[in-house]
Coordinates of C-alpha atoms and ligand atoms in Angstrom, one line a residue:
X1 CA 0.0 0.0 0.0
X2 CA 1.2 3.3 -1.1
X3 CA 0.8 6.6 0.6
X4 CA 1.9 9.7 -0.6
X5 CA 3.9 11.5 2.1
X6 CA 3.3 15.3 2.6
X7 CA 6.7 15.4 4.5
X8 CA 9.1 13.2 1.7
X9 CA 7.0 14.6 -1.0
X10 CA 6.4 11.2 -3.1
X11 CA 4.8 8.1 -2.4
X12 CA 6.2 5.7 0.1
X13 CA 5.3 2.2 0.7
X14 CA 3.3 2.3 4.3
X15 CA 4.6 0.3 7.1
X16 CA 3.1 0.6 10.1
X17 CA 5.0 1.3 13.6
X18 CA 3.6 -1.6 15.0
X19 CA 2.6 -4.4 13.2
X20 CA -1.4 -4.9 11.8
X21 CA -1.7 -1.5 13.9
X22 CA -2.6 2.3 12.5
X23 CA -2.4 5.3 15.0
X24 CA -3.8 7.8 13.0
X25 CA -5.2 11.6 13.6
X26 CA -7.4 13.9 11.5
X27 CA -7.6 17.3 12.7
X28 CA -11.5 18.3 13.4
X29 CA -13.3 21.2 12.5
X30 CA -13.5 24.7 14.9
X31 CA -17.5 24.0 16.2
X32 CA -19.2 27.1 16.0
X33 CA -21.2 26.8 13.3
X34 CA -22.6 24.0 11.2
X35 CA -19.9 22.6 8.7
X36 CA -19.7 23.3 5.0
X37 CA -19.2 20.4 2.1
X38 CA -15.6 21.5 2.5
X39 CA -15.0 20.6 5.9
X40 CA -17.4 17.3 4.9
X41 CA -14.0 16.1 2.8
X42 CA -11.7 15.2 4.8
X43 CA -14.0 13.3 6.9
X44 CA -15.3 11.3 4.0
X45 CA -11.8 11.0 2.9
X46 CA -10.0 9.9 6.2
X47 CA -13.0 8.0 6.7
X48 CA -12.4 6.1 3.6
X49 CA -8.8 5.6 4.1
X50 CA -9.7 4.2 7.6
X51 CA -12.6 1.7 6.1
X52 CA -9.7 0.3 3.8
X53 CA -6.9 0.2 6.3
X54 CA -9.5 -1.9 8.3
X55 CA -10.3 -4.1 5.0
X56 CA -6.8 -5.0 5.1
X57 CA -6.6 -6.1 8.6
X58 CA -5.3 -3.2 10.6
X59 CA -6.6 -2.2 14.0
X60 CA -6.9 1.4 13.3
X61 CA -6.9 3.6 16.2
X62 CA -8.3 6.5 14.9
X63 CA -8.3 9.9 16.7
X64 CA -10.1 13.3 15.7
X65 CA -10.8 16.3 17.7
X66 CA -13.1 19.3 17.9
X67 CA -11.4 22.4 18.3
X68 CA -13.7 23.9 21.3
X69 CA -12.2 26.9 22.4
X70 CA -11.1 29.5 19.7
X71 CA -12.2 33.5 18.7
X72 CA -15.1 32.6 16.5
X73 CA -16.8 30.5 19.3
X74 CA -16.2 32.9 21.6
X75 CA -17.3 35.7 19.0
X76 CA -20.6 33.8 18.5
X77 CA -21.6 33.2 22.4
X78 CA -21.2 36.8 22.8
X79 CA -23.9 37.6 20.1
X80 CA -26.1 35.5 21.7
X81 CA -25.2 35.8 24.9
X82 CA -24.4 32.4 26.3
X83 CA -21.3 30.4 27.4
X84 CA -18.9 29.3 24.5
X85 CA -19.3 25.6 25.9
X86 CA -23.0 26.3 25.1
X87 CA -22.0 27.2 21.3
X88 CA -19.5 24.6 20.9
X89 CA -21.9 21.7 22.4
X90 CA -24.8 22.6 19.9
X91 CA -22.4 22.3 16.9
X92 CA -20.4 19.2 18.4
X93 CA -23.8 17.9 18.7
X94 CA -24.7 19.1 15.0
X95 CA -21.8 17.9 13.1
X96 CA -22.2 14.4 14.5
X97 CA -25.3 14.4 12.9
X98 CA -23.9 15.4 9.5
X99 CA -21.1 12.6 10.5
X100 CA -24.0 10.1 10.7
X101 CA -25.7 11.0 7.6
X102 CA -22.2 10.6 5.3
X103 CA -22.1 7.4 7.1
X104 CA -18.4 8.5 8.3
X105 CA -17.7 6.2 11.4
X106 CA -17.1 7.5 15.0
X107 CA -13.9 8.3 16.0
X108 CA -12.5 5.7 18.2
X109 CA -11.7 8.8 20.3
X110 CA -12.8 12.5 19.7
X111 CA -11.3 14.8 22.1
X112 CA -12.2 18.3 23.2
X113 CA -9.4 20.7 23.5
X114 CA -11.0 22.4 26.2
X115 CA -10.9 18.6 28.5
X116 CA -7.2 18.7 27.2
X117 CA -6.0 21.5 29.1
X118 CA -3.9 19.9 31.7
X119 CA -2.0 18.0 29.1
X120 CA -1.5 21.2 27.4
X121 CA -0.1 22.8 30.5
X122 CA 2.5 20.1 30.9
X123 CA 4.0 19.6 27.3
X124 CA 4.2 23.9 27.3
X125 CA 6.3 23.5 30.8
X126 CA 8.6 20.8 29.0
X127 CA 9.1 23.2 26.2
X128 CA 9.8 26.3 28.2
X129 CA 12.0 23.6 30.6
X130 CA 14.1 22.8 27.4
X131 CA 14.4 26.1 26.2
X132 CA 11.9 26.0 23.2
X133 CA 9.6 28.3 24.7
X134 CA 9.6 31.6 26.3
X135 CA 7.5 33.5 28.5
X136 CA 6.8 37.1 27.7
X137 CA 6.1 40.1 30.4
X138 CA 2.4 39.8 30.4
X139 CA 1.9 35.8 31.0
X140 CA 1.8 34.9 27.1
X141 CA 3.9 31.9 26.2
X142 CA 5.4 31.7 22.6
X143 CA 7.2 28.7 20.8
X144 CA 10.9 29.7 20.4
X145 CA 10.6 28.5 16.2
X146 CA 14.5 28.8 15.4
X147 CA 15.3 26.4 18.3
X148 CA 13.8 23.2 16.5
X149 CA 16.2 22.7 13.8
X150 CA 13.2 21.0 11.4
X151 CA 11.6 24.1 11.1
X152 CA 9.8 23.9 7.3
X153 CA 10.6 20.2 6.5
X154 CA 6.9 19.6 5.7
X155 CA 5.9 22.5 4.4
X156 CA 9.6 22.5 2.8
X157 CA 9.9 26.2 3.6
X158 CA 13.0 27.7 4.6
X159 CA 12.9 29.4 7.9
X160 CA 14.6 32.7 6.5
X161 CA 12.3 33.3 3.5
X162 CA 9.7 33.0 6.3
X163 CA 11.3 35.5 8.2
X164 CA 12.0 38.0 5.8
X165 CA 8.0 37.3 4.7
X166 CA 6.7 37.5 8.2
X167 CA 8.1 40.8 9.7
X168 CA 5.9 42.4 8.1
X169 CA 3.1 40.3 9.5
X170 CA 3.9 41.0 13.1
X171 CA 0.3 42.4 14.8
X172 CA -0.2 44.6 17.3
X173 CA -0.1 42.8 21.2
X174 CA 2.6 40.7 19.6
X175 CA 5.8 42.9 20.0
X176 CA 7.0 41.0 23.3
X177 CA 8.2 38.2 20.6
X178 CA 11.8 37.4 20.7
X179 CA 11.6 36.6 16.6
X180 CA 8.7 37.1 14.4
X181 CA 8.9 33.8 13.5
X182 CA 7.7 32.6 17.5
X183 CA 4.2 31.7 17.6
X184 CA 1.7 31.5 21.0
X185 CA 1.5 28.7 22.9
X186 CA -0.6 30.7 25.7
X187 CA -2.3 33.8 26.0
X188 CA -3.6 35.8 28.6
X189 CA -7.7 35.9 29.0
X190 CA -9.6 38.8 27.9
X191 CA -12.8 40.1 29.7
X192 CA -15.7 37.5 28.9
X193 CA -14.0 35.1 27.9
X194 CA -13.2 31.3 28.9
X195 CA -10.2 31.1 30.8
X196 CA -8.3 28.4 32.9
X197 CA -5.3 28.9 35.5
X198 CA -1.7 28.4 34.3
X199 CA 1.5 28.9 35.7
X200 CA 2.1 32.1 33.7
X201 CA -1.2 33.9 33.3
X202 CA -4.8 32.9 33.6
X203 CA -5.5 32.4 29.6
X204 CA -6.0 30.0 26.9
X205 CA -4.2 28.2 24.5
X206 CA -2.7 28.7 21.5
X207 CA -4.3 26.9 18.7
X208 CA -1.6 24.1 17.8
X209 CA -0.9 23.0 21.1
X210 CA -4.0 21.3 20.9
X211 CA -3.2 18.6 18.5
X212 CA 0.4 17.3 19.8
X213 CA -1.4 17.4 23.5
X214 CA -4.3 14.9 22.0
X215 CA -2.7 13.1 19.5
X216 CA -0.3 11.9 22.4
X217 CA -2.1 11.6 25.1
X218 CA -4.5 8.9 22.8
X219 CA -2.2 7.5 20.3
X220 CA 1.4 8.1 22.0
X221 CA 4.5 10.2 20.7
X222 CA 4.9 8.4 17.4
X223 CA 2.3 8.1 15.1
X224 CA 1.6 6.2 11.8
X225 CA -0.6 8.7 10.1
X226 CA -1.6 12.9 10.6
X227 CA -3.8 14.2 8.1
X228 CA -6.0 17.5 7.6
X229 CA -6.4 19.8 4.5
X230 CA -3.9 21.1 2.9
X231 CA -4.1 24.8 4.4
X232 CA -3.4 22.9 7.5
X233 CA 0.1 22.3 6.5
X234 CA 1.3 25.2 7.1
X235 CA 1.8 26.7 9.7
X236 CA -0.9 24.3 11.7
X237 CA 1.0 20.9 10.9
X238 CA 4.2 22.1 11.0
X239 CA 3.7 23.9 14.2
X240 CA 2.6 20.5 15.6
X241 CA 5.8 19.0 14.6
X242 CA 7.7 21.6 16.1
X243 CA 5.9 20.9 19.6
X244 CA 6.0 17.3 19.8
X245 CA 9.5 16.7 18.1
X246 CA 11.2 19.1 20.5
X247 CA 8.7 17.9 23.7
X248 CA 9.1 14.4 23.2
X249 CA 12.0 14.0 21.3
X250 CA 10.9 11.6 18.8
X251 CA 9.8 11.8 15.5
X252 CA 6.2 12.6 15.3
X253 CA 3.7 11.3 12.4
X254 CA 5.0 9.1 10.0
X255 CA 2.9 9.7 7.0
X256 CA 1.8 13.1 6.2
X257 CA -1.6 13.1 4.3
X258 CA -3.2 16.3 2.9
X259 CA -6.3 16.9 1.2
X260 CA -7.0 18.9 -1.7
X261 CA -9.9 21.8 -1.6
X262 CA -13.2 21.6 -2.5
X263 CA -13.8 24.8 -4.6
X264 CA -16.7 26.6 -5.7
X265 CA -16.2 28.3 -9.6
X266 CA -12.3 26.9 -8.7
X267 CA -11.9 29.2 -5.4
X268 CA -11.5 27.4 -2.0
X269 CA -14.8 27.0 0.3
X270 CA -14.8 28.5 3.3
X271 CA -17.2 30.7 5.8
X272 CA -14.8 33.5 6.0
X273 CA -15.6 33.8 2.2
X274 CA -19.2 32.9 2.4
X275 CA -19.1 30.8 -0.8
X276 CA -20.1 27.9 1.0
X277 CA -23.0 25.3 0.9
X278 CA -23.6 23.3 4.9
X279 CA -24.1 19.9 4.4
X280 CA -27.5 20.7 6.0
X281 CA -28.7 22.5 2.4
X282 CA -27.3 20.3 0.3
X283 CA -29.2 16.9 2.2
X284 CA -32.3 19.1 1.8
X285 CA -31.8 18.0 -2.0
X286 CA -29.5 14.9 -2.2
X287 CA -29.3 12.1 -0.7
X288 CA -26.1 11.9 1.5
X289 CA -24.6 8.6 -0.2
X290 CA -25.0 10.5 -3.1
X291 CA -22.5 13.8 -2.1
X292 CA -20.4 10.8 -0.2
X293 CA -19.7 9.4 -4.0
X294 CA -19.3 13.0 -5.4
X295 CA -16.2 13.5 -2.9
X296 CA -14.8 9.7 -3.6
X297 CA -15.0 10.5 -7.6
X298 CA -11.9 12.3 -7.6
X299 CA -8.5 11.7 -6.0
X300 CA -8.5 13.5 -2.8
X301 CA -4.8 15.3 -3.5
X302 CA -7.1 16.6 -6.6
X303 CA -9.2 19.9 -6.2
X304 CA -12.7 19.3 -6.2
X305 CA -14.7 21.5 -8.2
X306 CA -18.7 21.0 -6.7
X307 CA -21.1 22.0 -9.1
X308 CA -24.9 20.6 -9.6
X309 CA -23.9 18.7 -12.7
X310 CA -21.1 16.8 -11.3
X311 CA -23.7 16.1 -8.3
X312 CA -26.4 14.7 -10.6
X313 CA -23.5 12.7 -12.4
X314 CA -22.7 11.2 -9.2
X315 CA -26.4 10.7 -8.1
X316 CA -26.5 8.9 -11.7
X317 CA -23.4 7.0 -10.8
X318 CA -24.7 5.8 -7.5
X319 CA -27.7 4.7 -8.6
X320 CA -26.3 2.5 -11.3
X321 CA -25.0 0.3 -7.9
X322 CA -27.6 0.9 -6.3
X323 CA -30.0 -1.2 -8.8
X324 CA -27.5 -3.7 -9.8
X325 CA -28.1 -4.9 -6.1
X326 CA -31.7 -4.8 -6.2
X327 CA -31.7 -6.3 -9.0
X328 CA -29.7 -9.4 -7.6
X329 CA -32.1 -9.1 -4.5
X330 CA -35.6 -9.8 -7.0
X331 CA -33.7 -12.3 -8.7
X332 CA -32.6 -14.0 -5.6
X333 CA -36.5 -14.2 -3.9
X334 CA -36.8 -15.9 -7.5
X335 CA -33.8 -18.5 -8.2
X336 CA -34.0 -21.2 -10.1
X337 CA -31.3 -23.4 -7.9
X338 CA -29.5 -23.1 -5.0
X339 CA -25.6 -24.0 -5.6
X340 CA -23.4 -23.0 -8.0
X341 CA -23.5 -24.5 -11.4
X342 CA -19.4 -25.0 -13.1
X343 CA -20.0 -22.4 -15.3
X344 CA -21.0 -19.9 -12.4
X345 CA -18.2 -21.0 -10.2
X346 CA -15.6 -19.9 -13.6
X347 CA -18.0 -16.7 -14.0
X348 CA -17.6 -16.1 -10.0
X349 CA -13.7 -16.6 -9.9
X350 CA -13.7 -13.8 -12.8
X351 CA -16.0 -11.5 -10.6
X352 CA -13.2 -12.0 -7.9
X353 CA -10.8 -10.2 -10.4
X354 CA -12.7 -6.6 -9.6
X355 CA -12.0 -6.7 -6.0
X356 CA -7.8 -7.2 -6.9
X357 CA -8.6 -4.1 -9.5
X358 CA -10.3 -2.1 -6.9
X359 CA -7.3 -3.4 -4.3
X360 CA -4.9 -2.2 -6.7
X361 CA -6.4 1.8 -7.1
X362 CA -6.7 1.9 -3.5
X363 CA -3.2 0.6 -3.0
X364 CA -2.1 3.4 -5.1
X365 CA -2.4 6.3 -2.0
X366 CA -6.2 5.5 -2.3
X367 CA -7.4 6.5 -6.0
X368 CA -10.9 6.4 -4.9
X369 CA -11.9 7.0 -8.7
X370 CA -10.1 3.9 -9.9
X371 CA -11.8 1.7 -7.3
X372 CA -15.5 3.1 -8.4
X373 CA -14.4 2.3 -11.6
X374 CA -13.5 -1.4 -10.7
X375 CA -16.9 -1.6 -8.8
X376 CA -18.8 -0.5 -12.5
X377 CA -17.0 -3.1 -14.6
X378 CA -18.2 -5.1 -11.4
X379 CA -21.8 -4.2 -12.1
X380 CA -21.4 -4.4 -15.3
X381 CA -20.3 -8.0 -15.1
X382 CA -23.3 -8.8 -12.6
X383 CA -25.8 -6.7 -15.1
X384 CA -24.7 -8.8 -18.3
X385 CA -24.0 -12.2 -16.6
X386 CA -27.1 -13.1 -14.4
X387 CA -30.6 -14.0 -15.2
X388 CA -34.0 -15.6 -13.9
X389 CA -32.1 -18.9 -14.1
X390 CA -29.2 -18.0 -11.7
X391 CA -28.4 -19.9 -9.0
X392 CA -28.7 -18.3 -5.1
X393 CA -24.9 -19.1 -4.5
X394 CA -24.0 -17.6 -7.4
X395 CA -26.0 -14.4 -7.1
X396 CA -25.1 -14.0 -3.5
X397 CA -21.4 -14.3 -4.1
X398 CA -22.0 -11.5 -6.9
X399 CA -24.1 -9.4 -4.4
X400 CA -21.7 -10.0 -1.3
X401 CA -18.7 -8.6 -3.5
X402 CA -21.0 -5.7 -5.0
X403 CA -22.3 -4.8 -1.1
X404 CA -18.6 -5.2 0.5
X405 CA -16.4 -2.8 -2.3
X406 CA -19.3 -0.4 -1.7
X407 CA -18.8 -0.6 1.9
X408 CA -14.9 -0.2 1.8
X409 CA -16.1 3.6 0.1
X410 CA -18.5 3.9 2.9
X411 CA -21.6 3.5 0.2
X412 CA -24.9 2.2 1.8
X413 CA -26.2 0.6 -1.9
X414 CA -28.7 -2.1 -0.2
X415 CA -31.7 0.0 0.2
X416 CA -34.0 -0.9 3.5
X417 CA -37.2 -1.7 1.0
X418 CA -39.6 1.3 2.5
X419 CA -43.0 0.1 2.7
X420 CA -45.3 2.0 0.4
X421 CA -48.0 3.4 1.6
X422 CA -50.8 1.3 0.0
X423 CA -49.0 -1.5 2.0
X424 CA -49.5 0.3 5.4
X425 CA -52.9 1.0 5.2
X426 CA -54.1 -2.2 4.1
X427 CA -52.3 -3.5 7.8
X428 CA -53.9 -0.5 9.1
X429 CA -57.3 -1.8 8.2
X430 CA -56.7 -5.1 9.3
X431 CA -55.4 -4.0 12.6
X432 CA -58.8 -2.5 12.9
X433 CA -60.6 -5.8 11.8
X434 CA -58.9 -7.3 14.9
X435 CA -59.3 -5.0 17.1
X436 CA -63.4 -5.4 16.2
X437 CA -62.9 -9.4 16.8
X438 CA -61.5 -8.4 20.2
X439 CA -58.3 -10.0 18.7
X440 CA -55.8 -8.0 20.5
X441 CA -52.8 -10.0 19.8
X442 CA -52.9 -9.7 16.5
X443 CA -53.9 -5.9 16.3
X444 CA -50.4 -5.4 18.6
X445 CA -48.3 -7.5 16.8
X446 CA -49.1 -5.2 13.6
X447 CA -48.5 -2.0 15.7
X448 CA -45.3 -3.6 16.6
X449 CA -44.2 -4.3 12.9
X450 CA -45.2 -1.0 11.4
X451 CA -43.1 0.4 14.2
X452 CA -40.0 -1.7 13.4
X453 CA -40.2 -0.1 10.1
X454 CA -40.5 3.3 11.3
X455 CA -44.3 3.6 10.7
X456 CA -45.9 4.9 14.2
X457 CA -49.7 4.5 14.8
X458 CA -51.8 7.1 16.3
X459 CA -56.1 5.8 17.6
X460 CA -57.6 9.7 17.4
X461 CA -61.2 10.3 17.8
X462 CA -61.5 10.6 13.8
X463 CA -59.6 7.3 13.4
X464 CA -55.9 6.0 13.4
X465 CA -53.6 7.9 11.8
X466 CA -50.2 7.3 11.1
X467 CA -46.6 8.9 10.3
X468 CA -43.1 8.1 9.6
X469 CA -40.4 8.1 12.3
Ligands
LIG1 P1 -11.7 24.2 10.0 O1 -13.0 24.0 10.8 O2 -11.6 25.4 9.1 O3 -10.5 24.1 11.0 O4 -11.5 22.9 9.0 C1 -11.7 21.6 9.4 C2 -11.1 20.7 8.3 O5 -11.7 21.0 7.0 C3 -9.6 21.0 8.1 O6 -9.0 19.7 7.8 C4 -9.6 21.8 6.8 O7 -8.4 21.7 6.1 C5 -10.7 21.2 6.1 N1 -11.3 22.1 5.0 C6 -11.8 23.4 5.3 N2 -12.3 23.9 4.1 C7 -12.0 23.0 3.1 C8 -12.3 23.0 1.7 N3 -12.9 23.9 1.1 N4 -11.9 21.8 1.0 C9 -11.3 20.8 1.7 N5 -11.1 20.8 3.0 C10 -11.4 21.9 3.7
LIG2 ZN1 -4.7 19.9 14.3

């Protein structure tokens, strides 16, 4: 398995730091607001990358935070006048949601940065212990950059170009800096806002602390994989590196892994522009597999241009899955034989050749656009080579391979058959038939199946209504 490495700039065979194990950490979005498609990609990506890793056998410890404490939550529980834990639990709470709906698996861990403090505290004393952080006159605590000797290696920037670029940049509040180049690890509180005790001032972090603290405390110094967007590289990711490599003294992440942007009309999305869609509108009009196969149609080092076209060509694409497997499912309530015939078991041992093609893009730093191709020639295959006369072996094996290649992409493509509604009333109307024979069994036994498929009753004075859940 290849992975292309942010840090060495090509693509490097993965091996993990301990064997059939994968520490690996994605940085979260800042919750105060709900997230955009944009911030939806690198979930569905790392998600992805995860759901393969664990194809292939790895444990995959996988850790992603929420960034809970930062300006713009604190901005927004101002304006309405509430605690920033109230603003970041509604969105924490919200973006789950949206996790849910993209079908993007739970973290094994997802820390808070503001239940991370203490750890926070302790790697900023080792720094300032071993000289790789200062504190200046008024309690703020900044990261001594030209101490750590790495400075730039994944970003591959050199240190003095940065300098010469930052000077320029230095803002006002920040003139207590030994070097331009020295970024906050602590800052003093301001009125109103959340604060917590330190050794040098009663404050708040800095943003990157936040990541080294977390991504050791759950996954240790040394880590297989980090990964983020690409504007996290710099200076986020390489910030990180500069905390944990001079705190711990060990290499930090093994494999870099960036993702490219999703753009609107080819600029970068993003709230501060406003050019941005919530994942909220766009489920208002597709279905969430559907914008899950959008992100996985293109390689996710490539920018991703959204666009309704390309969203209808990927509800088209989805579908074409989609009925393939029900298609297999009416053909199995119908088979003509139970095992395999010989000719099905040579037809089956070709189908297996899509899951080595689909193997073999994903192997390739996860070319999610090869492996949807592999899965059409696979439903291409099942579409031309199965028929009222198949066997149920043989059009399992088909559908178990469709089902699980889909699953690897984090593609639900076995729809839960909905009842229609012609189908509930007529239980609805023999519930009441029951009920009139005093058979009160059978009148809860079909209140109890409606409800297992989401259909809830309701006896009103003009008669028994009913809803979806
Ligand atoms: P933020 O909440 O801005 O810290 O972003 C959370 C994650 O979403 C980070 O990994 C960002 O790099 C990523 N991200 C933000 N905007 C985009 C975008 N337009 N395309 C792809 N990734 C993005
Ligand atoms: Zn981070």
């Amino acid at each position: 398995m290849k992975i292309y490495n942010t840090l060495s700039k090509r693509k490097e065979e993965f091996e993990p730091l301990e064997e059939g194990k994968v520490k690996m950490y994605v940085c979260g979005p800042t919750v105060y607001n709900l997230i955009h498609i944009g911030n939806a990609r690198p979930m569905i990506v790392f998600d992805t990358v995860r759901r393969y890793m664990e194809h292939k056998g790895y444990e995959v410890n996988f850790v992603s935070n929420f960034t809970d404490v930062d300006d713009k939550i604190i901005k927004k529980a101002i304006e309405e006048g509430v605690e920033a834990s109230v603003i970041s639990e509604r969105y924490i709470a919200e973006c789950k949601k949206d996790m849910q709906a993209l079908n993007v698996k739970e973290a094994t861990t997802h820390p808070k940065a503001t239940q991370e403090i203490c750890g926070m505290l302790d790697m900023i004393g080792t720094l300032i212990e071993k000289g790789h952080a200062y504190v200046a006159e008024d309690g703020t605590v900044y990261y001594r950059t030209r101490s750590f000797k790495g400075y730039g290696k994944l970003s591959h920037k050199n240190i003095d170009d940065l300098q010469g670029g930052n000077r320029s940049l230095l803002v006002s509040g920040e003139d207590q800096k030994e070097d331009s180049l020295d970024f906050v690890l602590w800052k003093p509180k301001k009125d109103g806002e959340p604060y917590w005790e330190s050794p040098w001032c009663d404050g708040r972090p800095g943003w990157h602390i936040e990541c080294s603290v977390m991504s050791k405390r759950y996954l240790g110094d040394e880590i297989d994989i980090h990964a983020g967007g690409e504007d996290l590289i710099f200076p986020h990711h390489e910030n990180e590196i500069a905390q944990s490599e001079a705190a711990n003294g060990k290499p930090f992440a093994k494999y870099w892994m960036h993702n490219a942007f999703l753009n609107i009309d080819n600029r970068k999305m993003s709230k501060s522009a406003g050019n941005f869609f919530t994942v909220r509108d766009i489920l208002q009009k597709y279905d969430p597999q559907v914008l899950r196969f959008f992100m996985l149609s293109a390689h996710y080092r490539s920018p991703l241009n959204f666009s309704a076209e390309l969203m209808d060509a990927a509800g088209n694409g989805y579908e074409r899955i989609v009925t393939s497997v029900s298609n297999l499912n009416y053909l199995l309530e119908n088979a003509a034989s139970d095992t395999m015939s010989d000719e099905e078991k040579k037809l089956a041992e070709e189908a297996e050749g899509f899951i080595a093609k689909f193997d073999e893009a994903m192997d390739d730093d996860f070319n999610t656009a090869d492996a949807i191709a592999a899965i059409f020639d696979l439903v291409k295959f099942v579409n031309t080579n199965t028929d009222a006369g198949s066997s149920r072996e043989y059009l399992n094996f088909l559908k178990e391979e469709l089902v699980m290649l889909s699953d690897i992409c984090g593609l639900i493509v076995e729809k839960k058959q909905e009842m229609l509604d012609s189908d509930i009333e007529a239980l609805i109307k023999e519930r009441q038939a029951a009920r009139k024979e005093k058979n009160f069994q059978r009148a809860d036994e079909i209140r109890n199946e409606l409800l297992s498929k989401g259909i809830i009753l309701e006896d009103t004075r003009e008669g028994v209504k009913w809803k979806r859940a």
